[in-house]
CSV table of C-alpha atoms in Angstrom, one decimal:
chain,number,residue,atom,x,y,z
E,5,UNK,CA,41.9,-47.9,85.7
E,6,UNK,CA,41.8,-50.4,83.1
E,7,UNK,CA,43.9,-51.8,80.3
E,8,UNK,CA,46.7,-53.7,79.3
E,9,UNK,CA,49.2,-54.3,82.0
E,10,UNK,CA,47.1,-53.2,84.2
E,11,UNK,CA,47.9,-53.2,88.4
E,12,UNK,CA,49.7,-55.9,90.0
E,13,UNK,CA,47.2,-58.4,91.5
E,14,UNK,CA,46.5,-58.0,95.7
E,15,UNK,CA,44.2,-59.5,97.4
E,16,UNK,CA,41.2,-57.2,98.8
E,17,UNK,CA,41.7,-55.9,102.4
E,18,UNK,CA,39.0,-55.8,104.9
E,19,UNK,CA,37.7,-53.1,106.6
E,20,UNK,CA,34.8,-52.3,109.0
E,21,UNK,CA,31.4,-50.9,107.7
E,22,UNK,CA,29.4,-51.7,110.3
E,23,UNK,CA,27.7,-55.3,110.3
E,24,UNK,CA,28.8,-56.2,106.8
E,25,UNK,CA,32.5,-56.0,106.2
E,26,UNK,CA,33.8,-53.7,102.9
E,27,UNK,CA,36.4,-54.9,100.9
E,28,UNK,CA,38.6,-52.9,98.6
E,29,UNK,CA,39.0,-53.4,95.1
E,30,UNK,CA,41.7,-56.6,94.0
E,31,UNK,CA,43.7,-55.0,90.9
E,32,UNK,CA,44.8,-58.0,88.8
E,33,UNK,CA,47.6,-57.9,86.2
E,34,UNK,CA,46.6,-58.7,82.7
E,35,UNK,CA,48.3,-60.9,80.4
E,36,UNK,CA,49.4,-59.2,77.7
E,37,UNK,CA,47.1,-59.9,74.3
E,38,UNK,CA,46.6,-58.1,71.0
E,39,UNK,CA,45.3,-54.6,71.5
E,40,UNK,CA,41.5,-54.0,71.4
E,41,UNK,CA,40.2,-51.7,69.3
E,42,UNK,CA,38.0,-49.9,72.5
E,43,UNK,CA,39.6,-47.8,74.4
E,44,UNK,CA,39.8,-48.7,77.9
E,45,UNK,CA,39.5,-47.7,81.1
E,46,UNK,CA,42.8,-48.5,83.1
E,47,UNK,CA,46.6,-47.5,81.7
E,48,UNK,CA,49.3,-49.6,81.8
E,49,UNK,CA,52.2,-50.6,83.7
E,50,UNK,CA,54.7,-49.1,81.9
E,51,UNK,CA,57.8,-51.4,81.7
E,52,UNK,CA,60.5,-48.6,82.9
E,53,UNK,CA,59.2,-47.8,86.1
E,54,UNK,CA,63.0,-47.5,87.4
E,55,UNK,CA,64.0,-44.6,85.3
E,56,UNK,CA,64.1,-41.0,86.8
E,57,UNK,CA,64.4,-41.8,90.7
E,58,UNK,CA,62.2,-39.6,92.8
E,59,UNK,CA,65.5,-36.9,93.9
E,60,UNK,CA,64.2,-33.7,92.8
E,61,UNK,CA,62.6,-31.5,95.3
E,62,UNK,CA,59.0,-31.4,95.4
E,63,UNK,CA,59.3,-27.2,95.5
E,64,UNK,CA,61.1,-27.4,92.7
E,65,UNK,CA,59.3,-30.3,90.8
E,66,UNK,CA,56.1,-27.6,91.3
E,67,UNK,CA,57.7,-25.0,89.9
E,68,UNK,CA,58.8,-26.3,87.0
E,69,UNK,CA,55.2,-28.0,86.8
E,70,UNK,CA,53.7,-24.6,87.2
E,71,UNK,CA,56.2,-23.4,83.8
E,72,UNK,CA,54.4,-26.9,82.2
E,73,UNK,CA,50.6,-26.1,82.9
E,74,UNK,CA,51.1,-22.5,81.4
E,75,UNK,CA,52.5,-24.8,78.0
E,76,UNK,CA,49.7,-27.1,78.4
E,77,UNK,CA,47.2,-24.2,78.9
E,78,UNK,CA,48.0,-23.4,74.9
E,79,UNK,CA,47.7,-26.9,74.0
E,80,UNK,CA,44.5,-27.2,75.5
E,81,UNK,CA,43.3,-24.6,74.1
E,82,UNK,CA,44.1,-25.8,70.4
E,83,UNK,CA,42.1,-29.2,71.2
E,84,UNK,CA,38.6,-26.9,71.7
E,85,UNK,CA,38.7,-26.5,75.7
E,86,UNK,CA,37.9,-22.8,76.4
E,87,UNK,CA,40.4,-20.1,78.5
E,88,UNK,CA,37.2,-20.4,81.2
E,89,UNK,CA,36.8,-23.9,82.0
E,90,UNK,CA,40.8,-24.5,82.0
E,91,UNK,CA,41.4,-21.8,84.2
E,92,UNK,CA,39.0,-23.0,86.5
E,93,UNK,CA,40.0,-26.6,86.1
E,94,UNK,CA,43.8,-25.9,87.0
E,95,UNK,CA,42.6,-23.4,90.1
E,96,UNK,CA,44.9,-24.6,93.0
E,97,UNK,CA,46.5,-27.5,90.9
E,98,UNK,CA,49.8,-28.9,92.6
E,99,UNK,CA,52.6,-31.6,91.4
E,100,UNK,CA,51.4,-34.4,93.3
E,101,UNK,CA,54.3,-36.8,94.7
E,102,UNK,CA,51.9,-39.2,95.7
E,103,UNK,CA,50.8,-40.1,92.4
E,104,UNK,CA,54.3,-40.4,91.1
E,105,UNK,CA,55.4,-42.4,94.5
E,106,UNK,CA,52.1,-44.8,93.5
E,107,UNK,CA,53.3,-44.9,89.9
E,108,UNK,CA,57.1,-46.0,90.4
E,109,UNK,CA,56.0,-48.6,93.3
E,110,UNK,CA,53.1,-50.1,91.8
E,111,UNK,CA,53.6,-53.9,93.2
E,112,UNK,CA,55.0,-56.7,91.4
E,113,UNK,CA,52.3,-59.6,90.2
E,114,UNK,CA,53.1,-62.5,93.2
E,115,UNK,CA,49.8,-63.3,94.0
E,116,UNK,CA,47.7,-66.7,92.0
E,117,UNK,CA,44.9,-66.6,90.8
E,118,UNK,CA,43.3,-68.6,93.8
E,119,UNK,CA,44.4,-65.7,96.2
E,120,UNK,CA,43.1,-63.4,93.7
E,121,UNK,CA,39.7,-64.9,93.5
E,122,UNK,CA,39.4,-65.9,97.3
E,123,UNK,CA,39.6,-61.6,98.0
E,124,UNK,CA,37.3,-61.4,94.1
E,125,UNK,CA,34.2,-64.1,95.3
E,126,UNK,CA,35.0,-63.6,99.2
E,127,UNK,CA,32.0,-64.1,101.6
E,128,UNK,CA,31.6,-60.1,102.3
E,129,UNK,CA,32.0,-59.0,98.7
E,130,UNK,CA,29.3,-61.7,98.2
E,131,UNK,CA,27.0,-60.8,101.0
E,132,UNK,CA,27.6,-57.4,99.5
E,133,UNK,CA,26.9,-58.3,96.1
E,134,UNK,CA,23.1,-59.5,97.4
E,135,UNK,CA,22.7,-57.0,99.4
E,136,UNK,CA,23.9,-54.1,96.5
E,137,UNK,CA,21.1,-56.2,94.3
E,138,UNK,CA,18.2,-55.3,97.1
E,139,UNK,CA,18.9,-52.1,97.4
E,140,UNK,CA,19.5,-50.9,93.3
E,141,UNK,CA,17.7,-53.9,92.0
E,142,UNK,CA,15.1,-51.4,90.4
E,143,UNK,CA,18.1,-49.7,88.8
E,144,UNK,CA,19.9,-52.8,87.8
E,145,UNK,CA,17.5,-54.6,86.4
E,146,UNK,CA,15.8,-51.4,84.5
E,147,UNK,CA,19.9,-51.6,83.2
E,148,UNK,CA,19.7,-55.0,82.1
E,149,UNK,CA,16.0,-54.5,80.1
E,150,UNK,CA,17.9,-51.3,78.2
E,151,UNK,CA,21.4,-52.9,77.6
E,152,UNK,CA,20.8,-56.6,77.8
E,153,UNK,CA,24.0,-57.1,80.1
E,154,UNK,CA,22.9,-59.2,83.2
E,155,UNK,CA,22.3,-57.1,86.2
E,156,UNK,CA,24.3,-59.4,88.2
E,157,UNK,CA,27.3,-59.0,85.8
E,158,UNK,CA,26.9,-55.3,86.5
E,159,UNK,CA,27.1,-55.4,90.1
E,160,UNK,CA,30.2,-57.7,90.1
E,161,UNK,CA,31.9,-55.4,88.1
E,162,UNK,CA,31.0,-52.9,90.2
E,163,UNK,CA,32.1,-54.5,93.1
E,164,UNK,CA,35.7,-55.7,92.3
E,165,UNK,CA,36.2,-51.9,90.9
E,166,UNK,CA,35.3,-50.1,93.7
E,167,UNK,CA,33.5,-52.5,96.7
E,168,UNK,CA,30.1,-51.4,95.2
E,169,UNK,CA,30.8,-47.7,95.6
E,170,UNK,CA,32.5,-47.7,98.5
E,171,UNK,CA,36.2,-46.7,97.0
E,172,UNK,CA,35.7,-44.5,94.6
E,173,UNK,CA,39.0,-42.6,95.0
E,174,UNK,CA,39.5,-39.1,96.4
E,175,UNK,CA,42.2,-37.4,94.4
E,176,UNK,CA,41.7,-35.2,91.8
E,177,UNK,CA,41.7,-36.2,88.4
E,178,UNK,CA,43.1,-32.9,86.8
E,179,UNK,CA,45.8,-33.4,89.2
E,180,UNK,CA,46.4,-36.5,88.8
E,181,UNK,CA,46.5,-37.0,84.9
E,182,UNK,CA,48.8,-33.6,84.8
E,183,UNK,CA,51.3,-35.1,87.2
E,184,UNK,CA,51.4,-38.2,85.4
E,185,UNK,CA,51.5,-36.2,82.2
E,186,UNK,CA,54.4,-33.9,83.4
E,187,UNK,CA,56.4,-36.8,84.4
E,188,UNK,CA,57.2,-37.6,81.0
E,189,UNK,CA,56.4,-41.6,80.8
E,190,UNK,CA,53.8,-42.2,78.8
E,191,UNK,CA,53.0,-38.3,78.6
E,192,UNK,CA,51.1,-38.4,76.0
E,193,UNK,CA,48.8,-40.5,76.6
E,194,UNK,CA,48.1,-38.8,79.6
E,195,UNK,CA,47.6,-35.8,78.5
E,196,UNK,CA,45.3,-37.0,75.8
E,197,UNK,CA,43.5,-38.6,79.2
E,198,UNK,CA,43.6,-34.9,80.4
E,199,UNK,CA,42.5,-33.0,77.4
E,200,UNK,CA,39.4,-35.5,77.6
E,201,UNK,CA,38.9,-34.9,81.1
E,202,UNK,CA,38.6,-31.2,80.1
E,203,UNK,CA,35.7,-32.0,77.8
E,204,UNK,CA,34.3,-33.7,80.1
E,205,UNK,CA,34.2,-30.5,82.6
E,206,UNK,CA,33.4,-28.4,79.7
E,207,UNK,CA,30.3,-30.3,79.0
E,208,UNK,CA,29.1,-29.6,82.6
E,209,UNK,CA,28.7,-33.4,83.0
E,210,UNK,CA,30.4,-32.5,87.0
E,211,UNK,CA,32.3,-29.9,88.8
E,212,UNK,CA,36.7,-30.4,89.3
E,213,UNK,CA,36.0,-30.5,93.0
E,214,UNK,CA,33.8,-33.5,92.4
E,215,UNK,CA,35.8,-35.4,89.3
E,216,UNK,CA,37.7,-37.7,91.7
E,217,UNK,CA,39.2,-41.0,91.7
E,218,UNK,CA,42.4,-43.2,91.8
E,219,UNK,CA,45.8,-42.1,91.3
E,220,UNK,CA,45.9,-43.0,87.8
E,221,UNK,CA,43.0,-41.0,86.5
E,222,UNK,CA,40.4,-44.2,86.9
E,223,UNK,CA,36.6,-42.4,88.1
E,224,UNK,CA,33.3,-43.0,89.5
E,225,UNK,CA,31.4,-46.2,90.8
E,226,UNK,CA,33.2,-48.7,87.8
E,227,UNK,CA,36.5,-47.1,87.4
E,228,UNK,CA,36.5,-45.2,83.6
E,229,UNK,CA,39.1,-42.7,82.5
E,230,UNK,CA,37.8,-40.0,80.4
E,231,UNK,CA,38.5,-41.5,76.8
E,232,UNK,CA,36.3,-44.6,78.3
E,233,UNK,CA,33.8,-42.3,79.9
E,234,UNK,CA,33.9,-40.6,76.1
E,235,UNK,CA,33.1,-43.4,74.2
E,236,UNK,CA,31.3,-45.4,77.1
E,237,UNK,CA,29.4,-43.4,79.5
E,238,UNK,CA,25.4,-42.8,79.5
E,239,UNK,CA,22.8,-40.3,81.2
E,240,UNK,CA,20.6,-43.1,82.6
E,241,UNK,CA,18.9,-41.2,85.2
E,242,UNK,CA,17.8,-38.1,82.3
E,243,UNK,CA,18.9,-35.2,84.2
E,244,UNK,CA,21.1,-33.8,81.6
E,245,UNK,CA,24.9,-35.2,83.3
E,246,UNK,CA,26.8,-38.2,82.3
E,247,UNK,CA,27.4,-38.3,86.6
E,248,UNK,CA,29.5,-41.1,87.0
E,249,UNK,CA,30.8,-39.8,90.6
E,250,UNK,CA,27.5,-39.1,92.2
E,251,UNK,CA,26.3,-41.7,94.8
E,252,UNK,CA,23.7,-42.6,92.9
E,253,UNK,CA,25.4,-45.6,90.8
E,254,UNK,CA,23.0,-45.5,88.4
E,255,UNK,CA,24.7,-43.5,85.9
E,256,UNK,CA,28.0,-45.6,86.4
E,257,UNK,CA,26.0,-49.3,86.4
E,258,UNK,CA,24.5,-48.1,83.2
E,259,UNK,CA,27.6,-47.0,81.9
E,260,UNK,CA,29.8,-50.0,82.5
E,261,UNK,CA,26.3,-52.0,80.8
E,262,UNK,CA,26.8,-49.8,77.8
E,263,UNK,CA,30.7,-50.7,77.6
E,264,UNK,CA,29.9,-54.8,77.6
E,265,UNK,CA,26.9,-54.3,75.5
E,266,UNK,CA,28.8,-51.9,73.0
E,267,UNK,CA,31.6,-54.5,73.2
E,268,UNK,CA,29.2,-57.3,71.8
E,269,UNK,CA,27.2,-58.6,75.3
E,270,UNK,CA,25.2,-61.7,74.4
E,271,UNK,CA,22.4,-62.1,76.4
E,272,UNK,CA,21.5,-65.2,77.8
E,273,UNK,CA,25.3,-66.7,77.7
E,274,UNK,CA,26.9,-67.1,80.3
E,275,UNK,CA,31.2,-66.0,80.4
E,276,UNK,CA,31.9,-69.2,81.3
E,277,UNK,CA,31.0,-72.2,83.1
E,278,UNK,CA,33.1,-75.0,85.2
E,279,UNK,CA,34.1,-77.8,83.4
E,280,UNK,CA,35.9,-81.3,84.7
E,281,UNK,CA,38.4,-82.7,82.0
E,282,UNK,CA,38.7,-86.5,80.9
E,283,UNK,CA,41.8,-88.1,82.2
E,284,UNK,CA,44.5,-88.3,79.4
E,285,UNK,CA,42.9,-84.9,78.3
E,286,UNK,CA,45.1,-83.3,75.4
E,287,UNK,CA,46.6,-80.0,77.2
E,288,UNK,CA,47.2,-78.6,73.8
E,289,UNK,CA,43.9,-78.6,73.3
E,290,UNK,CA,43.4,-75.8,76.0
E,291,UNK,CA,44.1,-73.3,73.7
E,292,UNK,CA,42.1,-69.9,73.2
E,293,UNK,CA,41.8,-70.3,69.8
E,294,UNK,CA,40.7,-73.5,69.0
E,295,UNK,CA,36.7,-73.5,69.9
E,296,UNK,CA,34.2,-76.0,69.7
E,297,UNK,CA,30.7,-76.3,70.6
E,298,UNK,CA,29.7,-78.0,74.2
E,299,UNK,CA,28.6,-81.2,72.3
E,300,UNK,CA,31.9,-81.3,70.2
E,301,UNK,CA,33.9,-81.0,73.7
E,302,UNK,CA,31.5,-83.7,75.2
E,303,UNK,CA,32.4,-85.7,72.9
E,304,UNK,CA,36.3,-85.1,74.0
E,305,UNK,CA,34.8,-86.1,77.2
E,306,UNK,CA,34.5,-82.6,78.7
E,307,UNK,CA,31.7,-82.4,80.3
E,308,UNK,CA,29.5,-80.0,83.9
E,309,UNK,CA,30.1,-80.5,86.9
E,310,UNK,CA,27.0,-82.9,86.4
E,311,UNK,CA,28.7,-85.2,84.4
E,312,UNK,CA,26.4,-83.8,81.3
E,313,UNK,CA,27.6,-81.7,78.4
E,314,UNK,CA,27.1,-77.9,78.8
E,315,UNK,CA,24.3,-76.3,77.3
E,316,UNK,CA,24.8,-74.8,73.9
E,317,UNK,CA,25.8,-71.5,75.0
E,318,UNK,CA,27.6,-71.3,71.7
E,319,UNK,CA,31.1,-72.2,70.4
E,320,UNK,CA,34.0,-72.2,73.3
E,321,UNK,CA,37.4,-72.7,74.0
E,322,UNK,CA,38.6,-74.1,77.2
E,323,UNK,CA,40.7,-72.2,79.8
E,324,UNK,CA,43.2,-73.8,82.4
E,325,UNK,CA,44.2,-70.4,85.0
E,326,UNK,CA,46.8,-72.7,86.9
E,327,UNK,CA,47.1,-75.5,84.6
E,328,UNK,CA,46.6,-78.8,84.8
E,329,UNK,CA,46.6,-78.3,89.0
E,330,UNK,CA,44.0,-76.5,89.4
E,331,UNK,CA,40.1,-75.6,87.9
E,332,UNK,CA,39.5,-76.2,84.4
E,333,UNK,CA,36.5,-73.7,82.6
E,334,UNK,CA,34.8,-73.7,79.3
E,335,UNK,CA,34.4,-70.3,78.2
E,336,UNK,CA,32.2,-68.3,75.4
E,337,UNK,CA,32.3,-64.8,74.1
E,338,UNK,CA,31.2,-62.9,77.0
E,339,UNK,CA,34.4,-63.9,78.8
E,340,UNK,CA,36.1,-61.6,75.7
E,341,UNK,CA,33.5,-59.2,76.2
E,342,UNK,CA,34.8,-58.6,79.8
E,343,UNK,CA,38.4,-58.5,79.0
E,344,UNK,CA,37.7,-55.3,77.1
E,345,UNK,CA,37.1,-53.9,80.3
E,346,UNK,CA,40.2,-55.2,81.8
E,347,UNK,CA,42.3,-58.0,79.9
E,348,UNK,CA,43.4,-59.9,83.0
E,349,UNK,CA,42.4,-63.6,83.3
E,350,UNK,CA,41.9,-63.1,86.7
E,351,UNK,CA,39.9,-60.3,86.8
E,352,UNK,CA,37.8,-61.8,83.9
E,353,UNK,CA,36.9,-64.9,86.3
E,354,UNK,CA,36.5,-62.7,89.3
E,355,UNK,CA,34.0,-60.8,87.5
E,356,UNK,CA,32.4,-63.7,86.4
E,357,UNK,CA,32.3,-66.1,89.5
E,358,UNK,CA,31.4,-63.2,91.6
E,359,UNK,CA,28.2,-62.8,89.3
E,360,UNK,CA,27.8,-66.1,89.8
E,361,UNK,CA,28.0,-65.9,93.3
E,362,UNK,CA,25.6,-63.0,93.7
E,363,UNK,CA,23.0,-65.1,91.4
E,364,UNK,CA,23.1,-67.7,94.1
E,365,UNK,CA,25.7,-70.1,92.4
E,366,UNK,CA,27.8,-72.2,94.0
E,367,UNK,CA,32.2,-71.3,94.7
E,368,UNK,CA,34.5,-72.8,92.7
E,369,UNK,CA,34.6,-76.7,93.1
E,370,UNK,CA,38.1,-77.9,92.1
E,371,UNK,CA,40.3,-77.6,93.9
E,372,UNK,CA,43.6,-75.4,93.4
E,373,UNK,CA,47.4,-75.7,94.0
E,374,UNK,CA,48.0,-73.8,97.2
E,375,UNK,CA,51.2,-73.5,99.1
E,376,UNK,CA,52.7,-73.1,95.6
E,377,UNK,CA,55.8,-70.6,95.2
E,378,UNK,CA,55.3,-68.2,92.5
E,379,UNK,CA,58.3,-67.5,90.3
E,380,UNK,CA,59.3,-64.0,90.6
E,381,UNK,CA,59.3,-61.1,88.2
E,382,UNK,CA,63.3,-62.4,87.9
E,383,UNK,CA,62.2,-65.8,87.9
E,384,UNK,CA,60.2,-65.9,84.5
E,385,UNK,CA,62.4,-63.7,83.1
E,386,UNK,CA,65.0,-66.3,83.6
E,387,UNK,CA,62.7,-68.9,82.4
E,388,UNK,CA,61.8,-67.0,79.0
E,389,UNK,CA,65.7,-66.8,78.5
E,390,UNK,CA,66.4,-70.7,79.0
E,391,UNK,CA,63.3,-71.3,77.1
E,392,UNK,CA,65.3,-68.9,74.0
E,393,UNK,CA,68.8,-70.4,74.7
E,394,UNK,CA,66.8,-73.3,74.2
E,395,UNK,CA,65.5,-72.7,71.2
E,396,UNK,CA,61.8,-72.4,72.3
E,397,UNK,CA,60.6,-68.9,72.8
E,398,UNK,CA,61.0,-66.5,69.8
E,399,UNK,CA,60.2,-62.9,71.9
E,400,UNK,CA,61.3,-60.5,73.4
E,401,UNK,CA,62.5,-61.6,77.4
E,402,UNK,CA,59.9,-59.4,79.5
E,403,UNK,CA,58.6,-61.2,82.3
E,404,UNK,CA,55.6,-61.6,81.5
E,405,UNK,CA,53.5,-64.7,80.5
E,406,UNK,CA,51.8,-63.7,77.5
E,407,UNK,CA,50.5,-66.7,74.7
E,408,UNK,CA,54.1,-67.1,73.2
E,409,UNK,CA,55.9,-67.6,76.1
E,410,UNK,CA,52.3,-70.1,76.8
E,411,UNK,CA,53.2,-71.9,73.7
E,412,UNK,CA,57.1,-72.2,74.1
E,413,UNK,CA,56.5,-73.7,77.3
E,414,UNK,CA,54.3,-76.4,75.8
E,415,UNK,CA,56.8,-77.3,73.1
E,416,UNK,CA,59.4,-77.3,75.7
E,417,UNK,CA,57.2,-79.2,77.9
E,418,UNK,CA,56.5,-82.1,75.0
E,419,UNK,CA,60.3,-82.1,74.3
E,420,UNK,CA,60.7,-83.4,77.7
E,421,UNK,CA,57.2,-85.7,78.0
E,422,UNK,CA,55.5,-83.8,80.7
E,423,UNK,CA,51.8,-82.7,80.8
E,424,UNK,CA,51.9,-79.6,78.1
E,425,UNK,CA,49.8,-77.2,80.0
E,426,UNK,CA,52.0,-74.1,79.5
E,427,UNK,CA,51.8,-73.3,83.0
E,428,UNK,CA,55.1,-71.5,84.2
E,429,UNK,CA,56.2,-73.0,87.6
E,430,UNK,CA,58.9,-73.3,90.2
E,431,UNK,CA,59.4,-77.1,88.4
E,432,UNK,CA,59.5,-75.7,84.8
E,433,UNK,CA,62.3,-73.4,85.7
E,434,UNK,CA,64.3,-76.6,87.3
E,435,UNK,CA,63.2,-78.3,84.6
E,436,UNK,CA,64.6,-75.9,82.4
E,437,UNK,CA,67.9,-76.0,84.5
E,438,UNK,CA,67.9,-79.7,84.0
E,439,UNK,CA,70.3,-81.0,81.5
């Protein structure tokens, strides 16, 4: 699923399929940003994940989700889905625990963004990338003639959301979304998820035994929810169904090209490229919205990894993941492009380098802080209060790193004369402890 908090990062697990290793999809957090306009694929992590403890019966929870369906059933009906396809949508429906379980336990963001990308760009997703090329190259470069999104950009997509087809998800989505709706958090945007899923049956697009996927609702080959799949998703193959589930990708690679392309693609660019920084570099200056062309950053003394200034790609902003530690990339409009499918630094770059990776390119050079402790969920929220006693942050104290609590950390860093990258560390927070 996709969107604004989205799942806490992990890295990829392996698992045997035959000679070439499968690797499941890594679920990065996002950093929260100003909402885009597009609907997206993925809900959020809702912030109260502790209310409402998991101590009612499961017997009874059905029942008195059996008394909500019949509700539903009129609500449905008032939002244009006929008594037919409902009936047979709901046939055999059950509170599902397991979605609720996965919903109240979804794991708390430890993991860095080198971990991340280690499981995003490993060797076997890779090697699977290439070999996923061979094998639907026709398809995915047919794709990128139509949309103009690069067929490699495609593919990694396709392979961080679902190991190139390989985990699609199995439960079903009817099921899902009315669980998650009946629960009560966030219920109605769930149930907006499920009327949409409706249409989506209605329109004979697939069948409820075959609209499967995650626990949250997310479907098919790239990982859309039904207002996504609404706005987003295409009949490439011309027999009649939007078939997002069927194991021919096509329709899904299509549709994910329609979402970038629809979201602004520009062909030719790349998201981003590697960059090496000057020493005495101005931290401040890493900044997503201050943008300059690759000349004007050359002339800052940012320059390739070949000592040369990047092509003119267009005008760019420069990105530090693990600040001043760790890689340092110039990036351009396609790297926003790819945060409306899932607004996560992490997964931005994974998407990316992986494309990179599959066109041949070589892994990340720099090198990046490992062996560092993350701070904990506790941890930054600790920091965000010093940073307010402080007289620093002006926000809410969340936990989460989003650009104001990026930009308090700079001013506090300044205050004290360290580097001002506005990274949050284990040596902030004793800075901040520091008198």
């Amino acid at each position: 699923m996709k969107r604004f908090a989205v799942l806490g990062l992990v890295a990829g697990t392996l698992m045997q399929a035959g000679p070439v290793v499968a690797e499941t999809s890594p679920r990065p957090q996002a950093r929260p940003m100003q909402v885009a306009s597009i609907a997206v694929p993925r809900p959020a992590v809702r912030p109260d994940i502790a209310a409402a403890p998991l101590v009612e019966p499961v017997a009874a929870k059905d029942a008195g989700f059996q008394r909500w369906i019949r509700d539903f059933r009129g609500r449905a009906l008032a939002k244009g889905i006929s008594g037919a396809t409902f009936d047979r949508a709901f046939r055999g429906v059950q509170f599902n625990s397991y979605v609720i379980e996965k919903d109240r336990n979804q794991s708390e963001f430890t993991k860095q963004i080198w971990d991340y990308l280690d499981s995003a760009a490993s060797p076997t997703r890779v090697e699977n990338g290439k070999k996923a090329m061979r094998e639907h190259g026709r398809t995915l470069n047919a794709i990128e003639k139509h949309y103009g999104v690069d067929a490699e950009v495609v593919a990694a997509v396709w392979g961080l959301e679902s190991a190139y087809g390989e985990f699609r998800g199995d439960i079903p989505t009817i099921e899902a979304l009315a669980t998650l709706a009946y629960d009560g958090r966030r219920g109605k945007f769930f149930e907006a998820q499920l009327i949409d899923a409706l249409k989506i049956l209605q329109s004979g697009d697939t069948t409820p035994r075959k609209m499967t996927g995650s626990w949250a609702g997310a479907m098919g080959h790239t990982q859309f929810i039904p207002t996504s799949y609404h706005a987003f998703a295409v009949d490439f193959t011309g027999d009649g169904r939007r078939d997002i589930w069927s194991d021919n990708p096509a329709d899904a690679l299509a549709s994910t090209a329609a979402y970038l392309a629809k979201s602004g693609w520009v062909k030719g660019q790349p998201w981003g490229v590697e960059v090496t920084l000057p020493r005495g570099f101005n931290y401040q200056m890493a900044d997503r919205k201050i943008l300059k062309s690759p000349a004007q950053w050359g002339q800052l003394g940012v320059k390739g990894l070949d000592g040369r200034n990047v092509p003119n790609y267009g005008q760019a902003s420069i990105l530090l993941p693990a600040g001043s530690q760790g890689a340092a990339f110039m990036i351009f409009k396609n790297f926003a492009v790819i945060e409306r499918y899932n607004k996560a630094d992490a997964y931005v770059i994974g998407v990316g380098h992986l494309s990179d990776r599959i066109k041949g390119g070589p892994p990340i050079q720099a090198s990046w802080p490992r062996g560092y402790a993350p701070l904990s969920f506790n941890q930054k929220k600790e920091m965000q209060r010093r940073l307010k006693r402080k007289g620093f942050l002006d926000d809410k104290i969340d936990g989460i790193i989003g650009p104001n609590t990026i930009n308090a950390i700079r001013a506090f860093q300044i205050s004290k004369g360290v580097t001002p990258d506005g990274y949050a560390s284990q040596d902030l927070l004793k800075l901040l402890k520091s008198r």
